[in-house]
mmCIF file of C-alpha atoms in Angstrom:
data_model
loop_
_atom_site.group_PDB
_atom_site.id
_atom_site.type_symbol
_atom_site.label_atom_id
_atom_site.label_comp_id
_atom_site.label_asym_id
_atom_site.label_seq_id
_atom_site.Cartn_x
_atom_site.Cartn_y
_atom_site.Cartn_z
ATOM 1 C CA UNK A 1 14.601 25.120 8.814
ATOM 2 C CA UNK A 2 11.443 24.955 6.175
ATOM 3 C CA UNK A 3 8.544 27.407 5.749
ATOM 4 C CA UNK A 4 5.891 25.036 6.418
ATOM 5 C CA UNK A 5 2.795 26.858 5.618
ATOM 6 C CA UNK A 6 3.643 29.977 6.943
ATOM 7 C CA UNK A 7 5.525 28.327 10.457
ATOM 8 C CA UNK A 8 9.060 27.603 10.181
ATOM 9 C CA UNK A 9 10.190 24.231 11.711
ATOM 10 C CA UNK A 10 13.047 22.405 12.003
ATOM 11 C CA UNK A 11 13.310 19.472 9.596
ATOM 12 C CA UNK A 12 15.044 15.928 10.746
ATOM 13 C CA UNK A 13 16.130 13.278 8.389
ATOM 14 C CA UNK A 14 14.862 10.087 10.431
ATOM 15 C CA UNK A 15 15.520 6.611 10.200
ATOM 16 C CA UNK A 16 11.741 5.041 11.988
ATOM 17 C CA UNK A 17 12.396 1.121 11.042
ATOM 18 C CA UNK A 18 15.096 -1.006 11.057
ATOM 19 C CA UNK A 19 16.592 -3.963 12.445
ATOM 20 C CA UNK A 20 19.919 -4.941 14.553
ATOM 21 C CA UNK A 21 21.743 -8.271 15.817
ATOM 22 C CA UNK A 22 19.544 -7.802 18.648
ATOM 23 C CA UNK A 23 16.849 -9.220 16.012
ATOM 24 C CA UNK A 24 17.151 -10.337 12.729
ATOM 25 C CA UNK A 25 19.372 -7.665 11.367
ATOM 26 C CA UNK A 26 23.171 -8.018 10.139
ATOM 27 C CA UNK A 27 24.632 -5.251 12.201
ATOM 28 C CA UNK A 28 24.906 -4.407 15.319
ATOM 29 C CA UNK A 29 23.148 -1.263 17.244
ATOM 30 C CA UNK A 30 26.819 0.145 17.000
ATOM 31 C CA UNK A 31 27.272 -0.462 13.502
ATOM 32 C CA UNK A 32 24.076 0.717 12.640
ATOM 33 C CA UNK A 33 24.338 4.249 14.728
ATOM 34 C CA UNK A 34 27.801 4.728 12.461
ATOM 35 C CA UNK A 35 26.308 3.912 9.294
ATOM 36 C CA UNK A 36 23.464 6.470 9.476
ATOM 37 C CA UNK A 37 25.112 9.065 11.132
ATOM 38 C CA UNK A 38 27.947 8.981 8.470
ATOM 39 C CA UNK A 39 24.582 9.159 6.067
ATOM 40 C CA UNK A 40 23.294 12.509 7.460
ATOM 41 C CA UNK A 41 20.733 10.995 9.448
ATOM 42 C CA UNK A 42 19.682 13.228 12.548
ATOM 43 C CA UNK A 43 16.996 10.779 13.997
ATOM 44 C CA UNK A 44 17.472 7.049 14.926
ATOM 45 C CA UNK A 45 15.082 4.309 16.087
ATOM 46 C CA UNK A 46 15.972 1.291 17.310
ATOM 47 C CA UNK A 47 13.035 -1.185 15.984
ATOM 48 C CA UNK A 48 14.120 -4.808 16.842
ATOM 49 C CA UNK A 49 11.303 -7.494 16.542
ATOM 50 C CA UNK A 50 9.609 -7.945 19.676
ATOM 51 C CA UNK A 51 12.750 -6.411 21.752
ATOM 52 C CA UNK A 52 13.650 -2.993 22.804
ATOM 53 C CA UNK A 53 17.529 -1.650 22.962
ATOM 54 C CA UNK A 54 18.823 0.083 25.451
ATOM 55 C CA UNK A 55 19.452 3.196 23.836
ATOM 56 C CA UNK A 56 20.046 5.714 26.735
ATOM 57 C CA UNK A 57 23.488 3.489 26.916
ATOM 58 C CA UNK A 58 24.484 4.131 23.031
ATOM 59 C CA UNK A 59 26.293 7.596 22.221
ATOM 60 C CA UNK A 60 24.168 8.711 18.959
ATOM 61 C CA UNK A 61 27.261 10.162 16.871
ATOM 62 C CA UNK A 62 25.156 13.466 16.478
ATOM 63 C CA UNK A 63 21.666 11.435 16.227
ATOM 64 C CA UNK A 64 18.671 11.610 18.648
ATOM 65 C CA UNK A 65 17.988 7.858 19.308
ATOM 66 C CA UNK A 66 14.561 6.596 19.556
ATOM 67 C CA UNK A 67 13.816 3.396 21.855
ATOM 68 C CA UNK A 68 11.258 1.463 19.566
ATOM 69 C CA UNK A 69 9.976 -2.051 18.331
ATOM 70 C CA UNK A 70 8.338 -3.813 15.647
ATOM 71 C CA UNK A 71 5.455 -5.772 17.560
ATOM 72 C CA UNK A 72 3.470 -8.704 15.677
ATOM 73 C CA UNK A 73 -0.198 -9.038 17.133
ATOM 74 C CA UNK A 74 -2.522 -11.044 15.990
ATOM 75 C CA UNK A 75 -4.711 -9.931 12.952
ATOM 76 C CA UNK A 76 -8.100 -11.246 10.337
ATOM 77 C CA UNK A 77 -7.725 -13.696 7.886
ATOM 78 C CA UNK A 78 -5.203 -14.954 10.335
ATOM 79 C CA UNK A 79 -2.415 -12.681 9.010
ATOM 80 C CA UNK A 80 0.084 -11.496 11.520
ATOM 81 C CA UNK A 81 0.046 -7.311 11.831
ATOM 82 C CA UNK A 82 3.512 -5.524 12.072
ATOM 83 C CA UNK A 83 3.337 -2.600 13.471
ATOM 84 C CA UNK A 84 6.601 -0.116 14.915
ATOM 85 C CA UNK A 85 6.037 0.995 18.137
ATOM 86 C CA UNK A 86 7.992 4.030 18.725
ATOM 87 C CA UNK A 87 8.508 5.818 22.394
ATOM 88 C CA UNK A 88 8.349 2.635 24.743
ATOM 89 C CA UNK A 89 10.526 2.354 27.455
ATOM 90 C CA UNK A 90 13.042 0.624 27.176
ATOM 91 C CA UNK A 91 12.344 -2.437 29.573
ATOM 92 C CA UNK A 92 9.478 -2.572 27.328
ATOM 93 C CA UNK A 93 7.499 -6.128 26.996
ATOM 94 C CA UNK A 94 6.017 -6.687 23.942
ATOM 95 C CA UNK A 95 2.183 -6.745 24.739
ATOM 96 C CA UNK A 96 0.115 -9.902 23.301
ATOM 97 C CA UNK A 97 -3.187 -10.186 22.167
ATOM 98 C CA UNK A 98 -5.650 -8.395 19.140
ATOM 99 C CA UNK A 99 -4.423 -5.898 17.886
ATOM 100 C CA UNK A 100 -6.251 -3.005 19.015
ATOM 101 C CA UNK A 101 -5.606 -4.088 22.646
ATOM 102 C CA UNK A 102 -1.701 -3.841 21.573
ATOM 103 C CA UNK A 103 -2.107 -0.418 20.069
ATOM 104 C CA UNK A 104 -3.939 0.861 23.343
ATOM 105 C CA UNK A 105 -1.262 -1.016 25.424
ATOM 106 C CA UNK A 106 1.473 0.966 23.158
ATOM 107 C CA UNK A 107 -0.059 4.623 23.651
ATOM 108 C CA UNK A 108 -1.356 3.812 27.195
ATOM 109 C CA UNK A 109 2.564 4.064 28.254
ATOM 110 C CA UNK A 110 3.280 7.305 25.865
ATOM 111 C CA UNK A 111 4.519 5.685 22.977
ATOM 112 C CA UNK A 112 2.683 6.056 19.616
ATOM 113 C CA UNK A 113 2.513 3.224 16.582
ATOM 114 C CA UNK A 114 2.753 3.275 12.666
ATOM 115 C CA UNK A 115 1.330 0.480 10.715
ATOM 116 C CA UNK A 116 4.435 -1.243 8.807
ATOM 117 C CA UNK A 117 4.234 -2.317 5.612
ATOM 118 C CA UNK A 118 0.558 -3.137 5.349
ATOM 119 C CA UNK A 119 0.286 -3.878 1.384
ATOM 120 C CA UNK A 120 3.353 -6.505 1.681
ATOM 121 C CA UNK A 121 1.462 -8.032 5.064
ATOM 122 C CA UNK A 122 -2.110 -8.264 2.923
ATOM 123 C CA UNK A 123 -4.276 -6.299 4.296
ATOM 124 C CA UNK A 124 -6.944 -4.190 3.091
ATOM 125 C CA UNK A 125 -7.393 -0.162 3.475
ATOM 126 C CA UNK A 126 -10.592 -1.582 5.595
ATOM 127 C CA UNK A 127 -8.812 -2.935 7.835
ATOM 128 C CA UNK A 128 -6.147 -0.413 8.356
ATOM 129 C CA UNK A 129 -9.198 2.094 8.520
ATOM 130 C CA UNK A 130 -10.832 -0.235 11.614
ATOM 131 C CA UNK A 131 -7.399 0.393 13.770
ATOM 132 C CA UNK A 132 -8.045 3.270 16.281
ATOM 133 C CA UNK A 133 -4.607 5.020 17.929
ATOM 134 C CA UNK A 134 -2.170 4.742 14.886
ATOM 135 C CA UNK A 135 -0.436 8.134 13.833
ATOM 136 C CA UNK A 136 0.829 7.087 10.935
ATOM 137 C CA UNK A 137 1.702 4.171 7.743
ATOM 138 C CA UNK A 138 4.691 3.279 5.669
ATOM 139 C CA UNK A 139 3.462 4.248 2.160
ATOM 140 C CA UNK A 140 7.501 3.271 1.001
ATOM 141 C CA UNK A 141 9.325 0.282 2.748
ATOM 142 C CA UNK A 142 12.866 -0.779 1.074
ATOM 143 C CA UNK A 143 13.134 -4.669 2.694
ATOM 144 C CA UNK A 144 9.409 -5.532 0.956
ATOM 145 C CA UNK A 145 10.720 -4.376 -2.587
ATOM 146 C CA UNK A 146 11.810 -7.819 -3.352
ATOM 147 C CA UNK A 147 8.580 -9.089 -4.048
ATOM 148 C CA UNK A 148 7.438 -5.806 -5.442
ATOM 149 C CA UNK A 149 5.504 -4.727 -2.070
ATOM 150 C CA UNK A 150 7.509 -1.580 -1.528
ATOM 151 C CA UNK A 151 4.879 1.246 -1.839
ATOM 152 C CA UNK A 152 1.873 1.589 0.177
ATOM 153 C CA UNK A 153 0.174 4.160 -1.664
ATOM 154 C CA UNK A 154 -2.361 2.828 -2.865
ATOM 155 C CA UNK A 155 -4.007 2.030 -0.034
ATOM 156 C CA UNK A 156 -2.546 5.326 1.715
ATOM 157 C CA UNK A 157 -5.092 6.831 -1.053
ATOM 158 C CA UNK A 158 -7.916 4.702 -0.517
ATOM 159 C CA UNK A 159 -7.634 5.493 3.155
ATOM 160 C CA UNK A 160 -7.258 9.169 2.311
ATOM 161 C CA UNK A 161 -10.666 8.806 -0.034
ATOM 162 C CA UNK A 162 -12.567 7.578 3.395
ATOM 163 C CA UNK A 163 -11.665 10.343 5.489
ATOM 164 C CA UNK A 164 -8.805 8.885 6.859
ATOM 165 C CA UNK A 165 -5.683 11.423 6.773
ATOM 166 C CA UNK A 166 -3.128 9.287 8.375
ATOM 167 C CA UNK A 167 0.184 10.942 7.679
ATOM 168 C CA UNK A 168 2.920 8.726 6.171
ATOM 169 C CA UNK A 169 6.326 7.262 6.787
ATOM 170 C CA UNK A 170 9.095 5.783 4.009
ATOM 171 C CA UNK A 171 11.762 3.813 5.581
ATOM 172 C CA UNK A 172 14.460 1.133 5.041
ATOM 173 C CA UNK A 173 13.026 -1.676 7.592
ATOM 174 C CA UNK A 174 16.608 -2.499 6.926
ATOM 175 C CA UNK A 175 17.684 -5.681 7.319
ATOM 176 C CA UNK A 176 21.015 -6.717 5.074
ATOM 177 C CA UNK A 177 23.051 -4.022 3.440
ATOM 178 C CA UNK A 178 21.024 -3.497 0.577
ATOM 179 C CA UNK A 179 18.066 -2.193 2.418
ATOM 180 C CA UNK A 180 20.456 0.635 4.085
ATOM 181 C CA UNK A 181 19.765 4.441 3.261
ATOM 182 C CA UNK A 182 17.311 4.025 0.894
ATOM 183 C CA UNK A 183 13.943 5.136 2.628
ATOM 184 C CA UNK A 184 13.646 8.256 5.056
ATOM 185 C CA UNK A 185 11.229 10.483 6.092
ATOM 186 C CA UNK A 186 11.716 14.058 7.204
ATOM 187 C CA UNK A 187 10.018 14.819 10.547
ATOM 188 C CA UNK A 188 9.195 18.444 11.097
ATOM 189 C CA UNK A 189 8.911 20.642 14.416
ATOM 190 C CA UNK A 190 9.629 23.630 16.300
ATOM 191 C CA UNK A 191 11.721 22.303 18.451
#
């Protein structure tokens, strides 16, 4: 528990991005619900590309698991958007089309989306600022380090400097087994 401004919450060490087999990753769901919980991780989501897992069948080793995906709609300039998708069922079909008809699609069924990884997909804080229904952005992303596109801040700021307070995520969008443990972010609530 934190003091958080006078309230006192309950703080969770989350993992909100990464990938399985069930993707492109190079564990399975199993493997990767071991690894983190031996890590101290209390939250879990499951963020295959374009495919949900079917989490309510794992047993989370002491983790609250999160049904989630990474979904890929269409964007300007022709560039592909990646955004994770976190609270969909999990029958979930990835939705097509622009992607503010994806992010409606996405919150329309109770789940909410973070924009992953813009700086290493190429797009500008103006176009981040034109999406309507995110909650929140990776400023920190371990997997896009490799070609020095691992912070987000940046445009996090410049987004901040327009008046839009989006709050921010750091995760390991892991992959291999050098993308494991080394982004987090600590989710706060009462509950």
């Amino acid at each position: 528990m934190i003091d958080y401004y006078g309230r006192k919450l309950n703080a969770y060490k989350s993992s909100l991005h990464s990938h399985s087999t069930v993707s492109d990753g190079r564990f399975t769901p199993l493997e990767m619900i071991d690894m983190y919980s031996k890590q101290g991780y209390q939250i879990y989501a499951f963020t295959d590309h374009h495919k949900t897992n079917p989490v309510s069948t794992y047993a989370g080793k002491g983790m609250f698991l999160l049904s989630g995906m990474e979904i890929h709609p269409k964007g300007p300039r022709g560039i592909t958007w990646h955004f994770v998708g976190l609270g969909v069922p999990e029958d979930f079909v990835e939705p097509q089309g622009e992607a503010q008809s994806v992010i409606d699609a996405v919150n329309a069924i109770g789940g909410v989306m973070i924009c992953a990884h813009p700086h290493w997909c190429g797009f500008s804080s103006a176009e981040v600022n034109a999406l309507q229904g995110i909650i929140g952005i990776e400023v920190y992303n371990t997997s896009t380090r490799y070609i020095g596109r691992d912070y987000n801040m940046q445009l996090w700021d410049e987004l901040s400097d327009m008046g839009r307070v989006l709050p921010a995520t750091a995760v390991d969008d892991a992959h291999r087994p050098c993308d494991l443990f080394m982004g987090w972010t600590m989710l706060l609530t009462d509950k």
